[in-house]
Amino acid sequence: MLISQILDDAETIRVVARNGGKTRIINGARSVYSLAMEAARTGVGLVALIERKGLGEAVDLDAAYKKGRLLSPINHPDPAHLHLTGTGLTHLGSAATRDSMHKKLSADGEEQLTDSMKMFRMGLEGGKPAKGQIGVQPEWFYKGNGTMAVAPGAALLSPAFAKDAGEEPEVAGIYVIGDDGAPFRVGFTLSNEFSDHVTERVNYLFLAHSKLRNASFGPEILIGDLPADIRGTSRIYRDNEVLWEKPFLSGEANMSHTIANLEHHHFKYAAFRQPGDVHVHMFGTATLSFADGINTEAGDVFEIGAKDFGLPLRNPLEIEQPVKVAVKAL
């Protein structure tokens, strides 16, 4: 089952679902967030809860997308309580691109093992522990709160000071925190973990700076287990023509970590188990247009699609105007 959120003509949020047929409004659902919290509080599975509420009027989801009426598939009434985070070097092909960005040379000119390659090898050796065991922790980063989340179809804004504005096609887990602090997974969705790879390449310690950017996810959330082998395509359009296109792989068959291990190492922190919060946690990628020498420009459109996740995720690129920030003493 796939679920998403749209705005109707009266500017009211409608939660919609489809399960191999038409997209229909879920009766009585005010938002995906409220639906997920109801499922957490009642102990009823999300699919069962949707079936209990029933499906009503059919909706043309493609038309809503074209009209700019698709919302992020989950949000929080207070954007400060939605967390955008992620992990890197989790996919079997992810080390090559990152390693080439972070090459180190010893005094005699021989290449040393980069921190990226060390982290990648740690994942290969300990990222898929036996059931009930805890594996090695992955690289982790913070992208911001709900104010940084961009809806499908809306523009990803790159700061004027950014050195690069590049896509990262990923799968993200969507979570809510129950009233008792227990994390619940709503499902999985496509995401564009938009980043500044030139800034990151200057020095690996700039990784934190490079990740503080917008992110987009959706349009639809896949409820249920994540397919083991996900095959999608990432594209960049310029002037309505394909500028760059490449397949990407995800799912545990193509990863060096299990989803459970990545989830454990995120939610082991009490700060990420605050009742009522929403988490969008991105699981990494091995495909970047930056690695192929692509320099994106304002007006370019990113498109990330995979058949298991319904409609593709599309976002144009915009460059923000420079901002001068002055701090005043109180």
Short mmCIF file of N, CA and C in Angstrom, two decimals, residues 155-328:
data_model
loop_
_atom_site.label_atom_id
_atom_site.label_comp_id
_atom_site.label_asym_id
_atom_site.label_seq_id
_atom_site.Cartn_x
_atom_site.Cartn_y
_atom_site.Cartn_z
N ALA A 155 10.68 23.74 -5.09
CA ALA A 155 12.08 23.98 -5.38
C ALA A 155 12.99 23.65 -4.20
N LEU A 156 14.10 22.98 -4.50
CA LEU A 156 15.20 22.83 -3.56
C LEU A 156 16.02 24.10 -3.63
N LEU A 157 16.19 24.76 -2.48
CA LEU A 157 16.90 26.03 -2.44
C LEU A 157 18.34 25.82 -2.00
N SER A 158 19.26 26.20 -2.84
CA SER A 158 20.68 26.11 -2.50
C SER A 158 21.16 27.47 -2.02
N PRO A 159 21.85 27.53 -0.88
CA PRO A 159 22.33 28.82 -0.37
C PRO A 159 23.28 29.49 -1.36
N ALA A 160 23.31 30.81 -1.33
CA ALA A 160 24.20 31.55 -2.23
C ALA A 160 25.66 31.21 -1.96
N PHE A 161 25.98 30.83 -0.72
CA PHE A 161 27.38 30.53 -0.38
C PHE A 161 27.78 29.10 -0.73
N ALA A 162 26.84 28.28 -1.17
CA ALA A 162 27.15 26.88 -1.49
C ALA A 162 28.09 26.79 -2.68
N LYS A 163 28.94 25.78 -2.68
CA LYS A 163 29.87 25.53 -3.78
C LYS A 163 29.31 24.56 -4.81
N ASP A 164 28.25 23.84 -4.42
CA ASP A 164 27.67 22.83 -5.29
C ASP A 164 26.24 22.58 -4.83
N ALA A 165 25.40 22.10 -5.73
CA ALA A 165 24.01 21.77 -5.40
C ALA A 165 23.69 20.47 -6.10
N GLY A 166 23.93 19.36 -5.42
CA GLY A 166 23.82 18.06 -6.07
C GLY A 166 22.82 17.14 -5.40
N GLU A 167 22.21 16.27 -6.21
CA GLU A 167 21.23 15.31 -5.72
C GLU A 167 21.92 14.11 -5.11
N GLU A 168 21.19 13.41 -4.25
CA GLU A 168 21.57 12.09 -3.77
C GLU A 168 20.30 11.25 -3.72
N PRO A 169 20.11 10.32 -4.65
CA PRO A 169 18.89 9.51 -4.67
C PRO A 169 18.94 8.41 -3.61
N GLU A 170 18.03 8.46 -2.67
CA GLU A 170 18.06 7.54 -1.54
C GLU A 170 16.67 7.04 -1.17
N VAL A 171 16.65 6.01 -0.36
CA VAL A 171 15.43 5.56 0.31
C VAL A 171 15.50 6.06 1.74
N ALA A 172 14.38 6.55 2.24
CA ALA A 172 14.31 7.05 3.61
C ALA A 172 13.27 6.28 4.39
N GLY A 173 13.53 6.07 5.67
CA GLY A 173 12.55 5.51 6.58
C GLY A 173 11.78 6.65 7.23
N ILE A 174 10.47 6.48 7.39
CA ILE A 174 9.61 7.48 8.02
C ILE A 174 9.15 6.92 9.36
N TYR A 175 9.32 7.70 10.43
CA TYR A 175 9.05 7.21 11.78
C TYR A 175 8.28 8.25 12.60
N VAL A 176 7.48 7.76 13.52
CA VAL A 176 6.91 8.60 14.57
C VAL A 176 7.30 7.98 15.91
N ILE A 177 7.35 8.84 16.93
CA ILE A 177 7.69 8.38 18.27
C ILE A 177 6.42 8.33 19.10
N GLY A 178 6.14 7.16 19.65
CA GLY A 178 4.94 6.98 20.44
C GLY A 178 4.98 7.74 21.76
N ASP A 179 3.84 7.75 22.44
CA ASP A 179 3.73 8.49 23.70
C ASP A 179 4.68 7.99 24.77
N ASP A 180 5.09 6.72 24.66
CA ASP A 180 6.01 6.14 25.65
C ASP A 180 7.46 6.21 25.20
N GLY A 181 7.73 6.91 24.08
CA GLY A 181 9.11 7.04 23.59
C GLY A 181 9.55 5.93 22.66
N ALA A 182 8.64 5.03 22.28
CA ALA A 182 9.00 3.94 21.37
C ALA A 182 8.89 4.41 19.92
N PRO A 183 9.92 4.14 19.10
CA PRO A 183 9.85 4.50 17.68
C PRO A 183 8.97 3.53 16.91
N PHE A 184 8.17 4.07 15.99
CA PHE A 184 7.34 3.26 15.10
C PHE A 184 7.67 3.66 13.66
N ARG A 185 7.87 2.66 12.81
CA ARG A 185 8.12 2.94 11.40
C ARG A 185 6.80 3.02 10.65
N VAL A 186 6.59 4.16 9.98
CA VAL A 186 5.41 4.33 9.14
C VAL A 186 5.60 3.58 7.83
N GLY A 187 6.79 3.71 7.25
CA GLY A 187 7.10 3.07 5.99
C GLY A 187 8.35 3.64 5.38
N PHE A 188 8.48 3.49 4.07
CA PHE A 188 9.67 3.92 3.35
C PHE A 188 9.27 4.79 2.17
N THR A 189 10.16 5.70 1.80
CA THR A 189 9.86 6.59 0.68
C THR A 189 11.15 6.94 -0.06
N LEU A 190 11.01 7.45 -1.27
CA LEU A 190 12.17 7.98 -1.99
C LEU A 190 12.56 9.32 -1.38
N SER A 191 13.83 9.65 -1.48
CA SER A 191 14.27 10.96 -0.98
C SER A 191 15.40 11.49 -1.86
N ASN A 192 15.51 12.81 -1.85
CA ASN A 192 16.64 13.49 -2.47
C ASN A 192 17.42 14.15 -1.35
N GLU A 193 18.52 13.51 -0.96
CA GLU A 193 19.34 14.01 0.14
C GLU A 193 20.33 15.03 -0.45
N PHE A 194 19.78 16.15 -0.80
CA PHE A 194 20.43 17.26 -1.49
C PHE A 194 21.64 17.75 -0.68
N SER A 195 22.82 17.82 -1.32
CA SER A 195 24.06 18.12 -0.58
C SER A 195 25.01 18.97 -1.41
N ASP A 196 26.05 19.48 -0.74
CA ASP A 196 27.09 20.30 -1.36
C ASP A 196 28.39 19.49 -1.36
N HIS A 197 28.65 18.78 -2.47
CA HIS A 197 29.78 17.86 -2.51
C HIS A 197 31.12 18.56 -2.67
N VAL A 198 31.13 19.76 -3.24
CA VAL A 198 32.39 20.50 -3.38
C VAL A 198 32.88 20.95 -2.01
N THR A 199 31.96 21.45 -1.18
CA THR A 199 32.33 21.84 0.18
C THR A 199 32.85 20.64 0.96
N GLU A 200 32.18 19.50 0.81
CA GLU A 200 32.63 18.28 1.51
C GLU A 200 34.02 17.87 1.05
N ARG A 201 34.30 18.04 -0.23
CA ARG A 201 35.59 17.60 -0.77
C ARG A 201 36.76 18.43 -0.25
N VAL A 202 36.50 19.67 0.14
CA VAL A 202 37.58 20.53 0.66
C VAL A 202 38.25 19.87 1.86
N ASN A 203 37.39 19.34 2.75
CA ASN A 203 37.89 18.68 3.95
C ASN A 203 36.74 17.86 4.53
N TYR A 204 37.00 16.62 4.91
CA TYR A 204 35.94 15.75 5.40
C TYR A 204 35.25 16.35 6.64
N LEU A 205 35.95 17.21 7.37
CA LEU A 205 35.35 17.84 8.54
C LEU A 205 34.29 18.87 8.13
N PHE A 206 34.22 19.19 6.83
CA PHE A 206 33.15 20.06 6.33
C PHE A 206 31.89 19.27 5.96
N LEU A 207 31.90 17.96 6.20
CA LEU A 207 30.72 17.16 5.88
C LEU A 207 29.47 17.73 6.55
N ALA A 208 29.59 18.12 7.81
CA ALA A 208 28.42 18.65 8.54
C ALA A 208 27.87 19.89 7.84
N HIS A 209 28.75 20.78 7.37
CA HIS A 209 28.30 21.97 6.63
C HIS A 209 27.61 21.57 5.33
N SER A 210 28.18 20.59 4.65
CA SER A 210 27.68 20.22 3.32
C SER A 210 26.28 19.61 3.37
N LYS A 211 25.89 19.09 4.51
CA LYS A 211 24.61 18.41 4.65
C LYS A 211 23.49 19.33 5.11
N LEU A 212 23.81 20.52 5.61
CA LEU A 212 22.77 21.43 6.09
C LEU A 212 22.12 22.13 4.90
N ARG A 213 21.31 21.38 4.22
CA ARG A 213 20.63 21.82 3.01
C ARG A 213 19.19 21.30 3.03
N ASN A 214 18.38 21.79 2.11
CA ASN A 214 17.04 21.24 1.93
C ASN A 214 17.11 19.74 1.66
N ALA A 215 16.00 19.08 1.86
CA ALA A 215 15.82 17.69 1.42
C ALA A 215 14.38 17.52 1.01
N SER A 216 14.16 16.63 0.05
CA SER A 216 12.81 16.33 -0.39
C SER A 216 12.58 14.83 -0.27
N PHE A 217 11.34 14.44 0.00
CA PHE A 217 11.03 13.02 0.10
C PHE A 217 9.58 12.80 -0.31
N GLY A 218 9.32 11.60 -0.81
CA GLY A 218 7.98 11.28 -1.30
C GLY A 218 8.02 10.97 -2.79
N PRO A 219 6.90 11.17 -3.50
CA PRO A 219 5.62 11.68 -3.02
C PRO A 219 4.83 10.70 -2.16
N GLU A 220 5.13 9.39 -2.25
CA GLU A 220 4.31 8.40 -1.57
C GLU A 220 5.15 7.59 -0.59
N ILE A 221 4.50 7.12 0.47
CA ILE A 221 5.14 6.25 1.46
C ILE A 221 4.70 4.82 1.20
N LEU A 222 5.66 3.93 1.08
CA LEU A 222 5.39 2.51 0.94
C LEU A 222 5.26 1.91 2.34
N ILE A 223 4.06 1.40 2.65
CA ILE A 223 3.83 0.76 3.94
C ILE A 223 4.20 -0.71 3.83
N GLY A 224 4.90 -1.22 4.84
CA GLY A 224 5.31 -2.62 4.83
C GLY A 224 6.81 -2.75 4.73
N ASP A 225 7.27 -3.95 4.42
CA ASP A 225 8.70 -4.24 4.36
C ASP A 225 9.35 -3.55 3.16
N LEU A 226 10.60 -3.20 3.34
CA LEU A 226 11.38 -2.64 2.24
C LEU A 226 11.84 -3.77 1.32
N PRO A 227 11.59 -3.65 0.01
CA PRO A 227 12.11 -4.68 -0.92
C PRO A 227 13.62 -4.84 -0.78
N ALA A 228 14.10 -6.06 -0.87
CA ALA A 228 15.53 -6.32 -0.69
C ALA A 228 16.37 -5.75 -1.82
N ASP A 229 15.80 -5.70 -3.01
CA ASP A 229 16.56 -5.23 -4.18
C ASP A 229 15.75 -4.15 -4.89
N ILE A 230 16.15 -2.91 -4.69
CA ILE A 230 15.46 -1.76 -5.28
C ILE A 230 16.29 -1.23 -6.43
N ARG A 231 15.65 -1.05 -7.58
CA ARG A 231 16.34 -0.56 -8.77
C ARG A 231 15.58 0.65 -9.29
N GLY A 232 16.23 1.79 -9.24
CA GLY A 232 15.60 3.02 -9.68
C GLY A 232 16.48 3.77 -10.65
N THR A 233 16.02 4.96 -11.01
CA THR A 233 16.76 5.82 -11.93
C THR A 233 16.77 7.24 -11.41
N SER A 234 17.92 7.87 -11.48
CA SER A 234 18.08 9.27 -11.11
C SER A 234 18.39 10.06 -12.38
N ARG A 235 17.66 11.18 -12.57
CA ARG A 235 17.85 12.01 -13.76
C ARG A 235 17.95 13.47 -13.38
N ILE A 236 18.62 14.22 -14.25
CA ILE A 236 18.62 15.68 -14.18
C ILE A 236 18.18 16.20 -15.54
N TYR A 237 17.16 17.07 -15.53
CA TYR A 237 16.68 17.70 -16.76
C TYR A 237 17.15 19.15 -16.80
N ARG A 238 17.55 19.58 -17.98
CA ARG A 238 17.89 20.99 -18.22
C ARG A 238 17.19 21.41 -19.51
N ASP A 239 16.39 22.46 -19.40
CA ASP A 239 15.62 22.93 -20.57
C ASP A 239 14.79 21.80 -21.18
N ASN A 240 14.19 21.00 -20.29
CA ASN A 240 13.29 19.91 -20.69
C ASN A 240 13.99 18.75 -21.42
N GLU A 241 15.31 18.75 -21.39
CA GLU A 241 16.08 17.65 -21.97
C GLU A 241 16.86 16.94 -20.87
N VAL A 242 17.06 15.62 -21.04
CA VAL A 242 17.83 14.88 -20.05
C VAL A 242 19.30 15.26 -20.14
N LEU A 243 19.81 15.87 -19.07
CA LEU A 243 21.22 16.25 -19.00
C LEU A 243 22.08 15.08 -18.52
N TRP A 244 21.53 14.31 -17.59
CA TRP A 244 22.27 13.20 -16.97
C TRP A 244 21.28 12.17 -16.49
N GLU A 245 21.65 10.90 -16.60
CA GLU A 245 20.76 9.82 -16.17
C GLU A 245 21.60 8.63 -15.75
N LYS A 246 21.21 8.01 -14.63
CA LYS A 246 21.97 6.86 -14.15
C LYS A 246 21.08 6.01 -13.23
N PRO A 247 21.22 4.68 -13.31
CA PRO A 247 20.46 3.84 -12.39
C PRO A 247 21.05 3.91 -10.98
N PHE A 248 20.22 3.65 -9.99
CA PHE A 248 20.72 3.52 -8.63
C PHE A 248 20.11 2.27 -8.00
N LEU A 249 20.84 1.70 -7.05
CA LEU A 249 20.42 0.49 -6.35
C LEU A 249 20.26 0.80 -4.88
N SER A 250 19.28 0.17 -4.25
CA SER A 250 19.14 0.25 -2.81
C SER A 250 18.49 -1.04 -2.33
N GLY A 251 18.10 -1.08 -1.06
CA GLY A 251 17.62 -2.31 -0.45
C GLY A 251 18.78 -3.09 0.12
N GLU A 252 18.49 -3.94 1.09
CA GLU A 252 19.56 -4.61 1.84
C GLU A 252 20.45 -5.50 0.97
N ALA A 253 19.94 -6.00 -0.16
CA ALA A 253 20.78 -6.81 -1.04
C ALA A 253 21.93 -6.00 -1.62
N ASN A 254 21.78 -4.67 -1.63
CA ASN A 254 22.80 -3.79 -2.20
C ASN A 254 23.47 -2.91 -1.14
N MET A 255 23.30 -3.30 0.12
CA MET A 255 23.82 -2.50 1.23
C MET A 255 24.79 -3.29 2.08
N SER A 256 25.64 -2.57 2.80
CA SER A 256 26.58 -3.19 3.73
C SER A 256 26.04 -3.17 5.16
N HIS A 257 24.90 -2.55 5.38
CA HIS A 257 24.24 -2.53 6.69
C HIS A 257 22.81 -3.03 6.53
N THR A 258 22.26 -3.59 7.58
CA THR A 258 20.83 -3.88 7.60
C THR A 258 20.08 -2.61 8.00
N ILE A 259 18.81 -2.54 7.59
CA ILE A 259 17.98 -1.41 8.00
C ILE A 259 17.85 -1.40 9.52
N ALA A 260 17.70 -2.57 10.13
CA ALA A 260 17.57 -2.65 11.59
C ALA A 260 18.80 -2.09 12.29
N ASN A 261 19.97 -2.34 11.73
CA ASN A 261 21.19 -1.82 12.36
C ASN A 261 21.25 -0.30 12.26
N LEU A 262 20.87 0.23 11.10
CA LEU A 262 20.86 1.69 10.93
C LEU A 262 19.83 2.33 11.85
N GLU A 263 18.67 1.69 11.98
CA GLU A 263 17.63 2.22 12.86
C GLU A 263 18.10 2.21 14.31
N HIS A 264 18.73 1.12 14.74
CA HIS A 264 19.21 1.05 16.13
C HIS A 264 20.16 2.18 16.44
N HIS A 265 21.11 2.42 15.54
CA HIS A 265 22.14 3.42 15.84
C HIS A 265 21.63 4.86 15.73
N HIS A 266 20.47 5.04 15.14
CA HIS A 266 19.84 6.37 15.18
C HIS A 266 19.02 6.53 16.46
N PHE A 267 18.18 5.57 16.73
CA PHE A 267 17.25 5.72 17.85
C PHE A 267 17.84 5.31 19.19
N LYS A 268 19.10 4.90 19.22
CA LYS A 268 19.73 4.62 20.52
C LYS A 268 19.91 5.90 21.33
N TYR A 269 19.85 7.06 20.68
CA TYR A 269 19.98 8.34 21.37
C TYR A 269 18.62 8.78 21.90
N ALA A 270 18.56 9.06 23.19
CA ALA A 270 17.29 9.45 23.82
C ALA A 270 16.70 10.71 23.19
N ALA A 271 17.56 11.58 22.67
CA ALA A 271 17.07 12.81 22.04
C ALA A 271 16.19 12.52 20.83
N PHE A 272 16.36 11.34 20.24
CA PHE A 272 15.58 10.97 19.06
C PHE A 272 14.40 10.06 19.40
N ARG A 273 14.09 9.99 20.69
CA ARG A 273 12.93 9.20 21.12
C ARG A 273 11.98 10.07 21.95
N GLN A 274 11.79 11.30 21.50
CA GLN A 274 10.90 12.21 22.20
C GLN A 274 9.46 12.02 21.70
N PRO A 275 8.52 11.76 22.60
CA PRO A 275 7.14 11.46 22.19
C PRO A 275 6.56 12.48 21.22
N GLY A 276 5.95 11.97 20.13
CA GLY A 276 5.28 12.81 19.16
C GLY A 276 6.15 13.30 18.02
N ASP A 277 7.47 13.11 18.12
CA ASP A 277 8.35 13.59 17.05
C ASP A 277 8.22 12.74 15.79
N VAL A 278 8.63 13.34 14.66
CA VAL A 278 8.69 12.65 13.37
C VAL A 278 10.15 12.60 12.92
N HIS A 279 10.55 11.48 12.36
CA HIS A 279 11.91 11.33 11.83
C HIS A 279 11.86 10.86 10.39
N VAL A 280 12.64 11.53 9.56
CA VAL A 280 12.87 11.11 8.18
C VAL A 280 14.36 10.78 8.10
N HIS A 281 14.67 9.49 8.04
CA HIS A 281 16.07 9.04 8.12
C HIS A 281 16.47 8.40 6.81
N MET A 282 17.47 9.00 6.15
CA MET A 282 17.89 8.59 4.81
C MET A 282 19.03 7.58 4.90
N PHE A 283 18.96 6.56 4.07
CA PHE A 283 19.83 5.39 4.22
C PHE A 283 21.05 5.37 3.32
N GLY A 284 21.31 6.43 2.55
CA GLY A 284 22.53 6.48 1.77
C GLY A 284 22.34 6.07 0.31
N THR A 285 23.39 6.28 -0.47
CA THR A 285 23.34 5.99 -1.90
C THR A 285 24.74 5.70 -2.43
N ALA A 286 24.80 5.21 -3.64
CA ALA A 286 26.09 5.01 -4.32
C ALA A 286 26.13 5.76 -5.65
N THR A 287 25.12 6.58 -5.94
CA THR A 287 25.01 7.23 -7.24
C THR A 287 24.90 8.74 -7.09
N LEU A 288 25.82 9.48 -7.72
CA LEU A 288 25.81 10.94 -7.68
C LEU A 288 26.17 11.48 -9.05
N SER A 289 25.44 12.48 -9.52
CA SER A 289 25.82 13.13 -10.78
C SER A 289 27.15 13.86 -10.61
N PHE A 290 27.43 14.31 -9.39
CA PHE A 290 28.68 15.01 -9.12
C PHE A 290 29.89 14.15 -9.48
N ALA A 291 29.78 12.85 -9.25
CA ALA A 291 30.89 11.94 -9.56
C ALA A 291 31.15 11.87 -11.04
N ASP A 292 30.17 12.24 -11.86
CA ASP A 292 30.34 12.24 -13.32
C ASP A 292 30.64 13.63 -13.86
N GLY A 293 30.99 14.56 -12.97
CA GLY A 293 31.40 15.89 -13.40
C GLY A 293 30.27 16.84 -13.74
N ILE A 294 29.06 16.54 -13.28
CA ILE A 294 27.91 17.40 -13.57
C ILE A 294 27.88 18.58 -12.61
N ASN A 295 27.77 19.78 -13.15
CA ASN A 295 27.58 20.99 -12.36
C ASN A 295 26.16 21.49 -12.58
N THR A 296 25.35 21.40 -11.55
CA THR A 296 23.94 21.78 -11.70
C THR A 296 23.78 23.29 -11.73
N GLU A 297 22.67 23.73 -12.30
CA GLU A 297 22.37 25.16 -12.44
C GLU A 297 20.94 25.41 -12.02
N ALA A 298 20.66 26.66 -11.66
CA ALA A 298 19.29 27.06 -11.34
C ALA A 298 18.39 26.72 -12.53
N GLY A 299 17.23 26.13 -12.23
CA GLY A 299 16.31 25.73 -13.27
C GLY A 299 16.39 24.26 -13.63
N ASP A 300 17.50 23.59 -13.29
CA ASP A 300 17.59 22.15 -13.49
C ASP A 300 16.53 21.45 -12.65
N VAL A 301 16.06 20.31 -13.12
CA VAL A 301 15.05 19.54 -12.39
C VAL A 301 15.61 18.16 -12.08
N PHE A 302 15.57 17.79 -10.80
CA PHE A 302 15.97 16.46 -10.36
C PHE A 302 14.76 15.53 -10.38
N GLU A 303 14.97 14.31 -10.84
CA GLU A 303 13.90 13.30 -10.82
C GLU A 303 14.47 11.98 -10.32
N ILE A 304 13.84 11.42 -9.30
CA ILE A 304 14.26 10.15 -8.71
C ILE A 304 13.06 9.23 -8.70
N GLY A 305 13.19 8.06 -9.33
CA GLY A 305 12.06 7.15 -9.43
C GLY A 305 12.47 5.71 -9.24
N ALA A 306 11.57 4.93 -8.65
CA ALA A 306 11.72 3.47 -8.52
C ALA A 306 10.31 2.89 -8.43
N LYS A 307 10.05 1.83 -9.16
CA LYS A 307 8.68 1.34 -9.35
C LYS A 307 7.98 0.97 -8.06
N ASP A 308 8.71 0.56 -7.04
CA ASP A 308 8.08 0.15 -5.79
C ASP A 308 7.47 1.31 -5.02
N PHE A 309 7.84 2.53 -5.40
CA PHE A 309 7.47 3.70 -4.59
C PHE A 309 6.48 4.63 -5.27
N GLY A 310 5.85 4.19 -6.32
CA GLY A 310 4.82 5.00 -6.95
C GLY A 310 5.38 6.10 -7.81
N LEU A 311 4.83 7.30 -7.67
CA LEU A 311 5.23 8.42 -8.51
C LEU A 311 6.68 8.83 -8.23
N PRO A 312 7.39 9.32 -9.25
CA PRO A 312 8.76 9.77 -9.03
C PRO A 312 8.80 11.06 -8.23
N LEU A 313 9.92 11.31 -7.60
CA LEU A 313 10.16 12.53 -6.83
C LEU A 313 10.84 13.55 -7.74
N ARG A 314 10.19 14.69 -7.96
CA ARG A 314 10.75 15.73 -8.83
C ARG A 314 10.86 17.05 -8.06
N ASN A 315 11.99 17.73 -8.26
CA ASN A 315 12.19 19.04 -7.66
C ASN A 315 13.10 19.90 -8.54
N PRO A 316 12.71 21.13 -8.84
CA PRO A 316 13.61 22.04 -9.53
C PRO A 316 14.63 22.63 -8.55
N LEU A 317 15.69 23.16 -9.11
CA LEU A 317 16.75 23.79 -8.30
C LEU A 317 16.65 25.30 -8.39
N GLU A 318 16.71 25.96 -7.25
CA GLU A 318 16.80 27.41 -7.19
C GLU A 318 18.01 27.80 -6.33
N ILE A 319 18.59 28.96 -6.63
CA ILE A 319 19.71 29.48 -5.85
C ILE A 319 19.21 30.67 -5.04
N GLU A 320 19.40 30.63 -3.74
CA GLU A 320 18.94 31.72 -2.88
C GLU A 320 19.80 32.98 -3.07
N GLN A 321 19.21 34.11 -2.77
CA GLN A 321 19.95 35.36 -2.79
C GLN A 321 20.88 35.44 -1.57
N PRO A 322 22.04 36.12 -1.71
CA PRO A 322 22.94 36.23 -0.56
C PRO A 322 22.26 36.91 0.62
N VAL A 323 22.59 36.46 1.80
CA VAL A 323 22.02 37.02 3.03
C VAL A 323 23.15 37.39 3.97
N LYS A 324 23.11 38.61 4.47
CA LYS A 324 24.09 39.02 5.48
C LYS A 324 23.44 38.89 6.84
N VAL A 325 24.13 38.21 7.74
CA VAL A 325 23.59 37.98 9.07
C VAL A 325 24.42 38.77 10.07
N ALA A 326 23.76 39.60 10.84
CA ALA A 326 24.42 40.38 11.88
C ALA A 326 23.81 40.00 13.23
N VAL A 327 24.65 39.70 14.19
CA VAL A 327 24.18 39.32 15.52
C VAL A 327 24.19 40.57 16.41
N LYS A 328 23.09 40.78 17.09
CA LYS A 328 22.96 41.93 17.98
C LYS A 328 23.01 41.47 19.44
#
